[in-house]
Each structure stands twice: as structure tokens, then as C-alpha cells.
PDB file of C-alpha atoms in Angstrom:
ATOM      1  CA  MET A   1      63.574 106.581  85.787  1.00  0.00           C
ATOM      2  CA  SER A   2      59.614 106.925  83.270  1.00  0.00           C
ATOM      3  CA  PRO A   3      59.594 106.656  79.690  1.00  0.00           C
ATOM      4  CA  ASP A   4      58.250 110.087  79.794  1.00  0.00           C
ATOM      5  CA  ALA A   5      60.685 111.373  82.319  1.00  0.00           C
ATOM      6  CA  ARG A   6      63.834 109.833  79.365  1.00  0.00           C
ATOM      7  CA  ARG A   7      62.322 111.361  77.189  1.00  0.00           C
ATOM      8  CA  ASP A   8      62.252 114.730  77.995  1.00  0.00           C
ATOM      9  CA  ALA A   9      65.650 114.007  79.220  1.00  0.00           C
ATOM     10  CA  PHE A  10      66.798 113.600  75.404  1.00  0.00           C
ATOM     11  CA  ASP A  11      65.064 117.116  74.245  1.00  0.00           C
ATOM     12  CA  GLY A  12      66.063 120.396  74.287  1.00  0.00           C
ATOM     13  CA  ASP A  13      70.023 120.920  75.841  1.00  0.00           C
ATOM     14  CA  ALA A  14      69.329 117.857  78.174  1.00  0.00           C
ATOM     15  CA  TYR A  15      74.129 117.258  77.727  1.00  0.00           C
ATOM     16  CA  PRO A  16      74.852 121.257  77.799  1.00  0.00           C
ATOM     17  CA  TYR A  17      78.189 119.617  79.373  1.00  0.00           C
ATOM     18  CA  LEU A  18      79.224 116.692  77.746  1.00  0.00           C
ATOM     19  CA  ARG A  19      78.435 119.347  74.364  1.00  0.00           C
ATOM     20  CA  ALA A  20      80.694 121.897  76.087  1.00  0.00           C
ATOM     21  CA  ALA A  21      83.822 118.759  76.379  1.00  0.00           C
ATOM     22  CA  THR A  22      82.873 118.252  72.920  1.00  0.00           C
ATOM     23  CA  ALA A  23      83.364 121.250  71.098  1.00  0.00           C
ATOM     24  CA  GLY A  24      86.625 121.876  73.556  1.00  0.00           C
ATOM     25  CA  LEU A  25      88.251 118.959  71.979  1.00  0.00           C
ATOM     26  CA  ARG A  26      87.131 120.170  68.376  1.00  0.00           C
ATOM     27  CA  HIS A  27      88.991 123.438  69.942  1.00  0.00           C
ATOM     28  CA  HIS A  28      91.595 122.100  70.869  1.00  0.00           C
ATOM     29  CA  THR A  29      91.877 119.384  67.845  1.00  0.00           C
ATOM     30  CA  ARG A  30      91.893 123.296  65.455  1.00  0.00           C
ATOM     31  CA  ALA A  31      94.892 124.651  67.658  1.00  0.00           C
ATOM     32  CA  GLN A  32      96.913 121.833  68.025  1.00  0.00           C
ATOM     33  CA  SER A  33      96.846 121.569  63.795  1.00  0.00           C
ATOM     34  CA  ALA A  34      97.111 125.695  63.412  1.00  0.00           C
ATOM     35  CA  ILE A  35     100.787 124.891  65.029  1.00  0.00           C
ATOM     36  CA  ASP A  36     103.324 126.031  62.050  1.00  0.00           C
ATOM     37  CA  GLU A  37     105.945 123.783  64.354  1.00  0.00           C
ATOM     38  CA  PRO A  38     103.999 120.380  65.752  1.00  0.00           C
ATOM     39  CA  THR A  39     105.721 119.300  68.558  1.00  0.00           C
ATOM     40  CA  ALA A  40     105.921 116.851  70.614  1.00  0.00           C
ATOM     41  CA  SER A  41     103.276 116.277  73.047  1.00  0.00           C
ATOM     42  CA  ASN A  42     104.795 116.534  76.647  1.00  0.00           C
ATOM     43  CA  ARG A  43     103.083 115.483  80.360  1.00  0.00           C
ATOM     44  CA  VAL A  44     100.802 118.178  81.043  1.00  0.00           C
ATOM     45  CA  HIS A  45      99.222 117.431  77.994  1.00  0.00           C
ATOM     46  CA  LEU A  46      99.339 113.319  78.299  1.00  0.00           C
ATOM     47  CA  ASP A  47      97.647 113.449  81.771  1.00  0.00           C
ATOM     48  CA  ALA A  48      94.751 115.752  80.417  1.00  0.00           C
ATOM     49  CA  LEU A  49      94.233 113.750  77.591  1.00  0.00           C
ATOM     50  CA  HIS A  50      94.075 110.461  80.489  1.00  0.00           C
ATOM     51  CA  ALA A  51      92.118 112.614  82.278  1.00  0.00           C
ATOM     52  CA  HIS A  52      89.309 113.478  79.570  1.00  0.00           C
ATOM     53  CA  LEU A  53      89.883 109.371  78.678  1.00  0.00           C
ATOM     54  CA  THR A  54      89.158 108.324  81.859  1.00  0.00           C
ATOM     55  CA  ALA A  55      85.904 110.243  83.048  1.00  0.00           C
ATOM     56  CA  LEU A  56      84.608 109.390  79.034  1.00  0.00           C
ATOM     57  CA  HIS A  57      85.585 105.789  80.532  1.00  0.00           C
ATOM     58  CA  ARG A  58      83.656 106.234  83.801  1.00  0.00           C
ATOM     59  CA  LEU A  59      80.512 107.598  81.531  1.00  0.00           C
ATOM     60  CA  MET A  60      80.375 105.079  79.263  1.00  0.00           C
ATOM     61  CA  ASP A  61      81.005 102.231  81.956  1.00  0.00           C
ATOM     62  CA  GLN A  62      77.241 104.089  83.432  1.00  0.00           C
ATOM     63  CA  ALA A  63      75.737 104.263  79.824  1.00  0.00           C
ATOM     64  CA  ALA A  64      76.302 100.342  79.526  1.00  0.00           C
ATOM     65  CA  ASP A  65      75.216  98.990  82.740  1.00  0.00           C
ATOM     66  CA  GLN A  66      72.052 101.212  82.355  1.00  0.00           C
ATOM     67  CA  THR A  67      71.462 100.653  78.569  1.00  0.00           C
ATOM     68  CA  ARG A  68      72.018  96.497  78.763  1.00  0.00           C
ATOM     69  CA  PRO A  69      68.967  95.467  80.777  1.00  0.00           C
ATOM     70  CA  GLU A  70      66.554  97.122  77.937  1.00  0.00           C
ATOM     71  CA  ARG A  71      68.806  96.828  75.032  1.00  0.00           C
ATOM     72  CA  PRO A  72      71.293  93.434  75.547  1.00  0.00           C
ATOM     73  CA  ALA A  73      72.224  94.109  72.312  1.00  0.00           C
ATOM     74  CA  ALA A  74      73.350  97.709  72.266  1.00  0.00           C
ATOM     75  CA  GLY A  75      75.152  97.157  75.966  1.00  0.00           C
ATOM     76  CA  ARG A  76      76.985  95.072  74.304  1.00  0.00           C
ATOM     77  CA  HIS A  77      78.332  97.276  71.797  1.00  0.00           C
ATOM     78  CA  LEU A  78      78.518  99.879  74.549  1.00  0.00           C
ATOM     79  CA  ALA A  79      80.428  97.716  76.636  1.00  0.00           C
ATOM     80  CA  THR A  80      83.027  97.132  73.456  1.00  0.00           C
ATOM     81  CA  ALA A  81      83.420 101.074  73.199  1.00  0.00           C
ATOM     82  CA  HIS A  82      84.195 100.914  77.155  1.00  0.00           C
ATOM     83  CA  ALA A  83      86.560  98.227  76.837  1.00  0.00           C
ATOM     84  CA  ARG A  84      88.453 100.329  73.926  1.00  0.00           C
ATOM     85  CA  LEU A  85      88.204 103.415  75.918  1.00  0.00           C
ATOM     86  CA  TRP A  86      90.488 101.461  78.532  1.00  0.00           C
ATOM     87  CA  GLN A  87      93.065 100.373  75.982  1.00  0.00           C
ATOM     88  CA  ALA A  88      92.954 104.198  75.119  1.00  0.00           C
ATOM     89  CA  ALA A  89      93.531 105.134  78.108  1.00  0.00           C
ATOM     90  CA  ASP A  90      96.252 102.414  78.984  1.00  0.00           C
ATOM     91  CA  SER A  91      98.098 103.531  75.974  1.00  0.00           C
ATOM     92  CA  VAL A  92      98.134 106.976  77.173  1.00  0.00           C
ATOM     93  CA  HIS A  93      99.136 106.353  80.512  1.00  0.00           C
ATOM     94  CA  ALA A  94     102.292 104.032  78.751  1.00  0.00           C
ATOM     95  CA  ALA A  95     103.174 106.889  76.814  1.00  0.00           C
ATOM     96  CA  PHE A  96     102.830 109.939  79.280  1.00  0.00           C
ATOM     97  CA  HIS A  97     106.366 107.715  81.709  1.00  0.00           C
ATOM     98  CA  LEU A  98     107.658 107.221  78.438  1.00  0.00           C
ATOM     99  CA  VAL A  99     108.505 111.290  77.529  1.00  0.00           C
ATOM    100  CA  PRO A 100     110.749 112.976  79.626  1.00  0.00           C
ATOM    101  CA  ALA A 101     110.015 115.031  83.035  1.00  0.00           C
ATOM    102  CA  ALA A 102     110.653 118.643  81.934  1.00  0.00           C
ATOM    103  CA  THR A 103     111.532 118.989  85.848  1.00  0.00           C
ATOM    104  CA  ASP A 104     113.122 117.313  88.563  1.00  0.00           C
ATOM    105  CA  ASP A 105     109.550 117.439  90.149  1.00  0.00           C
ATOM    106  CA  GLU A 106     108.083 115.386  86.925  1.00  0.00           C
ATOM    107  CA  LYS A 107     110.283 112.563  87.298  1.00  0.00           C
ATOM    108  CA  CYS A 108     108.998 109.621  88.766  1.00  0.00           C
ATOM    109  CA  GLN A 109     110.130 108.634  92.357  1.00  0.00           C
ATOM    110  CA  PRO A 110     108.511 105.761  93.855  1.00  0.00           C
ATOM    111  CA  ASP A 111     109.723 106.057  97.427  1.00  0.00           C
ATOM    112  CA  ARG A 112     107.571 109.090  97.522  1.00  0.00           C
ATOM    113  CA  LEU A 113     104.251 108.854  98.758  1.00  0.00           C
ATOM    114  CA  PRO A 114     100.919 109.118  96.239  1.00  0.00           C
ATOM    115  CA  GLU A 115      99.947 112.375  97.870  1.00  0.00           C
ATOM    116  CA  GLY A 116     103.927 114.038  96.527  1.00  0.00           C
ATOM    117  CA  PRO A 117     103.911 115.642  93.453  1.00  0.00           C
ATOM    118  CA  PRO A 118     101.433 116.046  90.800  1.00  0.00           C
ATOM    119  CA  PHE A 119     102.665 113.999  88.295  1.00  0.00           C
ATOM    120  CA  LEU A 120     101.115 110.545  90.490  1.00  0.00           C
ATOM    121  CA  THR A 121      97.788 111.870  89.807  1.00  0.00           C
ATOM    122  CA  ILE A 122      97.828 110.564  86.601  1.00  0.00           C
ATOM    123  CA  CYS A 123      98.863 107.242  88.365  1.00  0.00           C
ATOM    124  CA  GLN A 124      96.136 107.304  90.999  1.00  0.00           C
ATOM    125  CA  ARG A 125      94.063 108.151  88.086  1.00  0.00           C
ATOM    126  CA  HIS A 126      94.749 105.136  86.352  1.00  0.00           C
ATOM    127  CA  LEU A 127      94.764 102.840  89.253  1.00  0.00           C
ATOM    128  CA  ALA A 128      91.534 103.657  90.105  1.00  0.00           C
ATOM    129  CA  ALA A 129      90.118 103.186  86.380  1.00  0.00           C
ATOM    130  CA  VAL A 130      92.621  99.311  86.416  1.00  0.00           C
ATOM    131  CA  HIS A 131      89.807  98.632  89.685  1.00  0.00           C
ATOM    132  CA  ALA A 132      87.054 100.020  87.318  1.00  0.00           C
ATOM    133  CA  ILE A 133      87.866  97.911  83.872  1.00  0.00           C
ATOM    134  CA  ARG A 134      88.386  94.607  86.127  1.00  0.00           C
ATOM    135  CA  ARG A 135      85.562  94.382  88.096  1.00  0.00           C
ATOM    136  CA  LYS A 136      83.910  94.157  84.336  1.00  0.00           C
ATOM    137  CA  THR A 137      86.088  92.737  82.175  1.00  0.00           C
ATOM    138  CA  THR A 138      88.514  89.603  81.809  1.00  0.00           C
ATOM    139  CA  ALA A 139      92.023  90.264  79.984  1.00  0.00           C
ATOM    140  CA  ALA A 140      90.446  88.045  77.077  1.00  0.00           C
ATOM    141  CA  ASP A 141      88.173  91.109  76.629  1.00  0.00           C
ATOM    142  CA  LEU A 142      90.573  93.639  76.544  1.00  0.00           C
ATOM    143  CA  ALA A 143      92.838  91.956  74.251  1.00  0.00           C
ATOM    144  CA  SER A 144      90.563  90.746  71.772  1.00  0.00           C
TER     145      SER A 144
END
């Protein structure tokens, strides 16, 4: 991509979907805080948060890869953000499995294939993120 094309990508409303996602998160946060009696997150809510975090994780991975050659210091910071997003997604995934299932279809049943009930989608998504993070990050990086 030429420098002019790169500059044009940052002009105007170059990232409308990213801005919409951010606005959606802000709206959701306000709606959650407006509830008189806050309730604990359920599995559906945690699944949606996990989907958002893993999508952001992939985006940050691309940003780090694209930035690192031209701006190594900035690329390192983005790589650190990439690792932190993974940690957040991993914690949300763990919380998902600790929240009691509302219905029998939501209960974890290891004898079923991954193509089974919708609750396994979070596990498939998480496994894909595990493969992505393990390609580029060591266990020591994730622990620090």
C-alpha cells in the first residue's frame, strides 16, 4: 500500500464498523449500569463478550504484524495488547464454564461432537484463538 493510500485510509470515516462496534459497547455498558438490580452475567452474555474479545484479538494480531516492520516499538506495544486481549478472552471463557447452565442444552456434555449444541461455539472459537496465540506468543509472555 502506497503512503498516499495509507493516508487516505485514515481520512474521514475509514473505520465505520469499528466505530459502530465501539458505540455498541458503550450503549451496552450504559444499559447494564441503568438496571436497578444488577444481575450476574449469564452464558449468553459471556459468549457474546468472548466473541467480541476474540474478534478484537484477531484484529490486534493483524495490526501488530502490519506495524512491526515499519515501527518496531509500536509493534511491540500492539503485540503486548494482543497478549492481554488473549488473557481477557481466556478469563471470560473460564467464567462461561463456571456459570450454571440455564437449560439442559447449555450443559457441557463432552460426549457430544463440537457440531452439537450452541454452547460449544465458544469452545471452538476459544480453541481457534489458542492456536493463534500459541503461534506467536510463549507461555512466559502470557504470564508476564
